[in-house]
Short mmCIF file of C-alpha atoms in Angstrom, two decimals:
data_model
loop_
_atom_site.label_atom_id
_atom_site.label_comp_id
_atom_site.label_asym_id
_atom_site.label_seq_id
_atom_site.Cartn_x
_atom_site.Cartn_y
_atom_site.Cartn_z
CA MET R 270 -37.82 -133.60 154.67
CA ASN R 271 -40.65 -135.65 153.23
CA ALA R 272 -43.37 -133.58 151.62
CA ASP R 273 -46.75 -134.75 150.42
CA SER R 274 -47.84 -132.68 147.43
CA SER R 275 -51.49 -133.73 147.67
CA PRO R 276 -54.04 -131.00 148.54
CA PRO R 277 -55.14 -130.61 152.15
CA ASP R 278 -58.03 -132.74 153.33
CA GLY R 279 -59.27 -130.27 155.90
CA PRO R 280 -58.67 -126.91 157.55
CA SER R 281 -56.14 -128.22 160.07
CA SER R 282 -52.53 -129.11 159.37
CA LEU R 283 -52.01 -130.68 162.78
CA PRO R 284 -50.92 -134.31 163.00
CA ASP R 285 -53.44 -136.91 164.07
CA PRO R 286 -53.93 -136.83 167.84
CA GLN R 287 -52.29 -139.58 169.81
CA PRO R 288 -54.22 -141.54 172.43
CA ALA R 289 -53.42 -140.69 176.02
CA GLY R 290 -50.66 -142.82 177.45
CA ALA R 291 -49.57 -144.12 174.04
CA VAL R 292 -45.99 -142.98 174.59
CA SER R 293 -44.08 -143.14 177.84
CA ILE R 294 -42.47 -139.81 178.73
CA ASN R 295 -40.29 -138.41 181.48
CA ARG R 296 -42.70 -135.96 183.10
CA ARG R 297 -40.00 -134.26 185.14
CA ARG R 298 -38.05 -133.41 181.99
CA TRP R 299 -41.17 -132.02 180.33
CA TRP R 300 -42.03 -129.97 183.42
CA ILE R 301 -38.59 -128.33 183.17
CA HIS R 302 -39.22 -127.72 179.47
CA LEU R 303 -42.60 -126.08 180.06
CA PHE R 304 -41.29 -124.03 183.01
CA LEU R 305 -38.42 -122.58 180.98
CA ILE R 306 -40.61 -121.74 177.99
CA SER R 307 -43.36 -120.19 180.13
CA ALA R 308 -40.96 -118.26 182.37
CA TYR R 309 -39.25 -116.76 179.34
CA ILE R 310 -42.36 -115.13 177.88
CA LEU R 311 -43.65 -114.04 181.30
CA LEU R 312 -40.34 -112.37 182.11
CA VAL R 313 -40.40 -110.63 178.73
CA GLY R 314 -43.77 -109.16 179.71
CA VAL R 315 -42.60 -108.10 183.18
CA PHE R 316 -39.37 -106.47 181.95
CA GLY R 317 -41.24 -104.82 179.10
CA ARG R 318 -43.72 -103.34 181.56
CA GLU R 319 -40.95 -102.08 183.81
CA HIS R 320 -39.19 -100.48 180.85
CA SER R 321 -42.43 -98.80 179.79
CA GLU R 322 -43.16 -97.48 183.28
CA ALA R 323 -39.61 -96.11 183.60
CA HIS R 324 -40.63 -93.36 181.13
CA THR R 325 -37.34 -93.71 179.30
CA HIS R 326 -37.03 -92.03 175.92
CA ILE R 327 -34.96 -94.91 174.57
CA PRO R 328 -37.10 -97.66 172.97
CA ALA R 329 -36.47 -101.25 173.97
CA LEU R 330 -34.88 -102.01 170.58
CA SER R 331 -32.78 -98.81 170.60
CA HIS R 332 -33.04 -95.78 168.30
CA THR R 333 -29.95 -96.45 166.19
CA VAL R 334 -29.16 -99.11 163.60
CA ARG R 335 -26.19 -100.37 165.58
CA GLY R 336 -28.18 -100.50 168.80
CA LEU R 337 -31.07 -102.23 167.04
CA LEU R 338 -28.80 -104.97 165.68
CA ILE R 339 -27.11 -105.45 169.07
CA VAL R 340 -30.40 -105.72 170.98
CA CYS R 341 -31.90 -108.06 168.37
CA THR R 342 -28.83 -110.29 168.53
CA ILE R 343 -28.95 -110.40 172.33
CA GLU R 344 -32.67 -111.21 172.32
CA LEU R 345 -32.22 -114.01 169.81
CA LEU R 346 -29.28 -115.45 171.74
CA VAL R 347 -31.22 -115.39 175.01
CA PHE R 348 -34.20 -117.05 173.40
CA ALA R 349 -31.97 -119.63 171.70
CA LEU R 350 -30.40 -120.41 175.08
CA VAL R 351 -33.76 -120.83 176.82
CA LEU R 352 -35.20 -122.89 173.97
CA GLY R 353 -32.04 -124.99 173.79
CA LEU R 354 -32.13 -125.74 177.52
CA ALA R 355 -35.81 -126.63 177.28
CA LEU R 356 -35.22 -129.02 174.39
CA VAL R 357 -32.23 -130.61 176.08
CA ALA R 358 -34.35 -131.17 179.18
CA SER R 359 -37.37 -132.66 177.38
CA ARG R 360 -35.50 -134.23 174.44
CA ALA R 361 -38.40 -133.10 172.26
CA SER R 362 -38.37 -134.41 168.72
CA ARG R 363 -39.23 -132.57 165.52
CA ASP R 364 -42.62 -134.26 165.59
CA ASP R 365 -43.20 -133.17 169.20
CA LEU R 366 -42.60 -129.59 168.07
CA LEU R 367 -44.76 -130.01 164.93
CA LEU R 368 -41.85 -128.84 162.78
CA ARG R 369 -42.08 -131.57 160.16
CA TRP R 370 -43.10 -130.06 156.81
CA ARG R 371 -46.35 -131.55 155.54
CA ARG R 372 -48.55 -131.31 152.47
CA GLY R 373 -46.06 -129.75 150.12
CA PHE R 374 -46.81 -126.15 149.18
CA TRP R 375 -50.22 -125.95 150.86
CA PRO R 376 -49.07 -124.73 154.32
CA VAL R 377 -47.89 -121.47 152.72
CA PRO R 378 -51.22 -120.26 151.24
CA LEU R 379 -53.16 -121.73 154.16
CA GLY R 380 -50.96 -119.92 156.66
CA VAL R 381 -51.29 -116.62 154.80
CA GLY R 382 -55.03 -117.12 154.49
CA TYR R 383 -55.47 -117.89 158.18
CA SER R 384 -53.37 -114.87 159.14
CA ILE R 385 -55.33 -112.47 156.94
CA ALA R 386 -58.67 -113.95 157.99
CA ILE R 387 -58.06 -113.64 161.71
CA ARG R 388 -56.84 -110.04 161.35
CA LEU R 389 -59.91 -109.16 159.34
CA ALA R 390 -62.14 -110.93 161.86
CA LEU R 391 -60.48 -109.09 164.75
CA PHE R 392 -61.01 -105.74 163.00
CA ILE R 393 -64.69 -106.51 162.40
CA ILE R 394 -65.22 -107.65 166.00
CA MET R 395 -63.54 -104.53 167.40
CA MET R 396 -65.61 -102.27 165.15
CA ALA R 397 -68.81 -104.09 166.13
CA ALA R 398 -67.93 -103.86 169.82
CA GLY R 399 -67.27 -100.12 169.50
CA ILE R 400 -70.56 -99.52 167.71
CA ALA R 401 -72.42 -101.60 170.32
CA LEU R 402 -70.92 -99.56 173.16
CA ILE R 403 -71.99 -96.33 171.50
CA VAL R 404 -75.50 -97.51 170.52
CA THR R 405 -76.19 -98.83 174.04
CA HIS R 406 -74.89 -95.56 175.51
CA VAL R 407 -72.28 -97.36 177.58
CA MET R 408 -69.73 -94.99 176.07
CA THR R 409 -69.93 -91.95 173.85
CA ALA R 410 -68.02 -91.76 170.60
CA GLN R 411 -65.65 -89.24 172.17
CA SER R 412 -65.04 -91.27 175.34
CA LEU R 413 -64.43 -94.39 173.24
CA GLN R 414 -61.96 -92.49 171.08
CA GLU R 415 -60.21 -91.20 174.19
CA PHE R 416 -60.05 -94.72 175.66
CA VAL R 417 -58.51 -96.15 172.50
CA ALA R 418 -56.02 -93.28 172.29
CA ALA R 419 -55.00 -93.73 175.93
CA ASN R 420 -54.63 -97.49 175.67
CA ARG R 421 -53.36 -97.95 172.13
CA PRO R 422 -50.34 -100.23 171.66
CA ASP R 423 -47.27 -98.26 172.70
CA VAL R 424 -45.14 -99.01 169.65
CA GLU R 425 -42.76 -96.22 170.67
CA ALA R 426 -41.74 -98.32 173.68
CA ILE R 427 -40.29 -100.89 171.27
CA VAL R 428 -38.93 -99.00 168.24
CA ASP R 429 -38.12 -95.38 167.42
CA ILE R 430 -40.83 -94.11 165.06
CA SER R 431 -38.89 -90.98 164.14
CA ALA R 432 -35.83 -93.07 163.27
CA MET R 433 -38.02 -95.22 161.02
CA ARG R 434 -39.10 -92.08 159.17
CA GLN R 435 -35.61 -90.58 158.86
CA ASN R 436 -33.37 -93.63 158.46
CA PRO R 437 -34.25 -96.03 155.61
CA LEU R 438 -31.91 -98.74 156.93
CA TYR R 439 -33.50 -98.60 160.39
CA PHE R 440 -36.93 -98.75 158.72
CA TRP R 441 -36.16 -101.85 156.67
CA LEU R 442 -34.43 -103.60 159.56
CA VAL R 443 -37.58 -103.14 161.65
CA LEU R 444 -39.78 -104.45 158.82
CA THR R 445 -37.56 -107.47 158.12
CA VAL R 446 -35.26 -108.53 160.95
CA VAL R 447 -37.50 -107.36 163.80
CA SER R 448 -40.84 -108.34 162.27
CA PHE R 449 -39.98 -111.68 160.69
CA VAL R 450 -37.04 -112.98 162.73
CA VAL R 451 -37.03 -111.46 166.22
CA ALA R 452 -40.83 -111.39 166.42
CA GLY R 453 -42.23 -113.86 163.88
CA LEU R 454 -39.78 -116.77 163.94
CA ARG R 455 -39.26 -116.50 167.68
CA GLU R 456 -43.03 -116.55 168.25
CA GLU R 457 -43.51 -119.66 166.13
CA LEU R 458 -40.71 -121.56 167.85
CA TRP R 459 -41.86 -120.46 171.31
CA ARG R 460 -45.44 -121.48 170.63
CA SER R 461 -44.35 -124.79 169.14
CA ALA R 462 -42.34 -125.58 172.27
CA PHE R 463 -45.13 -124.42 174.60
CA LEU R 464 -47.76 -126.55 172.86
CA ALA R 465 -45.43 -129.54 172.90
CA GLY R 466 -45.13 -129.18 176.68
CA LEU R 467 -48.90 -129.08 177.16
CA ARG R 468 -49.46 -132.13 174.97
CA ALA R 469 -46.70 -134.13 176.64
CA LEU R 470 -47.81 -133.40 180.21
CA TRP R 471 -51.57 -133.58 179.69
CA PRO R 472 -52.20 -135.77 176.60
CA GLN R 473 -55.68 -136.62 177.83
CA HIS R 474 -56.62 -132.93 177.68
CA PHE R 475 -54.56 -131.62 174.78
CA GLY R 476 -54.10 -134.70 172.61
CA THR R 477 -57.46 -134.44 170.82
CA ARG R 478 -58.55 -131.96 168.15
CA THR R 479 -60.63 -130.01 170.65
CA GLY R 480 -57.77 -130.13 173.13
CA GLN R 481 -55.36 -128.79 170.52
CA ILE R 482 -57.62 -125.79 169.94
CA THR R 483 -57.77 -125.22 173.69
CA ALA R 484 -53.98 -125.44 173.90
CA VAL R 485 -53.62 -122.83 171.15
CA ALA R 486 -55.97 -120.53 173.08
CA ILE R 487 -53.89 -120.96 176.26
CA ALA R 488 -50.69 -120.28 174.32
CA ALA R 489 -52.26 -117.14 172.84
CA ILE R 490 -53.14 -115.82 176.31
CA VAL R 491 -49.64 -116.47 177.66
CA PHE R 492 -48.05 -115.00 174.54
CA GLY R 493 -50.22 -111.89 174.85
CA PHE R 494 -48.78 -111.31 178.33
CA GLY R 495 -45.35 -110.95 176.72
CA HIS R 496 -46.59 -107.68 175.18
CA LEU R 497 -47.49 -106.13 178.54
CA GLY R 498 -44.91 -103.40 178.03
CA MET R 499 -46.91 -102.06 175.08
CA GLY R 500 -50.17 -101.70 177.01
CA LEU R 501 -53.34 -103.68 177.65
CA LEU R 502 -54.72 -103.35 174.13
CA ALA R 503 -51.44 -104.69 172.78
CA VAL R 504 -51.83 -107.71 175.07
CA LEU R 505 -55.36 -108.24 173.71
CA PHE R 506 -54.34 -107.82 170.07
CA ALA R 507 -51.24 -110.01 170.39
CA GLY R 508 -53.24 -112.72 172.12
CA CYS R 509 -55.93 -112.71 169.45
CA LEU R 510 -53.45 -112.64 166.56
CA ALA R 511 -51.38 -115.38 168.18
CA SER R 512 -54.33 -117.75 167.80
CA ASP R 513 -53.87 -117.91 163.99
CA TRP R 514 -51.91 -121.15 164.26
CA GLY R 515 -52.81 -124.05 162.08
#
């Protein structure tokens, strides 16, 4: 891969927008691509919600090391199949997916910085919103605390917290394989494919800098829906955190 070691010239690492209609595409192929990518994350949200409402004591990723590895493998294979079919349909290139490495080492610190900044901003906004609700007497401190407790992200629906405390291997697999591969890498590839579909089908809307920001916001909303099984606050948090793409 070609890498430019020069420092970044701005806050965005996106390629220069292409003028609408500059490249002829097969819209039907891209519609199939976008349908597959969108349906995947929406079905993840629906099945996650059904699993949560079933009141099962078994988390979605199992409570044993063996079960965790099996479920993670199955999830990755299913995603790889869906992504593969989408890419075969659209014939998306590496540039379409924004997977070409640019600007040498700079994407690493910029990515970490964006990620930390948006998490910090989200925390500040949530704290400010809570204080505003209390000060304006919309909610009392106790009722706000009860609301947060009742709607907090249901992590137990995904992994076994007690197994994380008692089994070091389970703990480290959750922190590495689950967090960085099953969740992190899959999210980046899904979002890359989703954004490529939006840009290909509606270049006049999503081909400009402003349009790219709008596309990221739409992707964040759709991605948040995939966390429906963990509760409404999890959908909100995931959607907000999923907007740290640059």
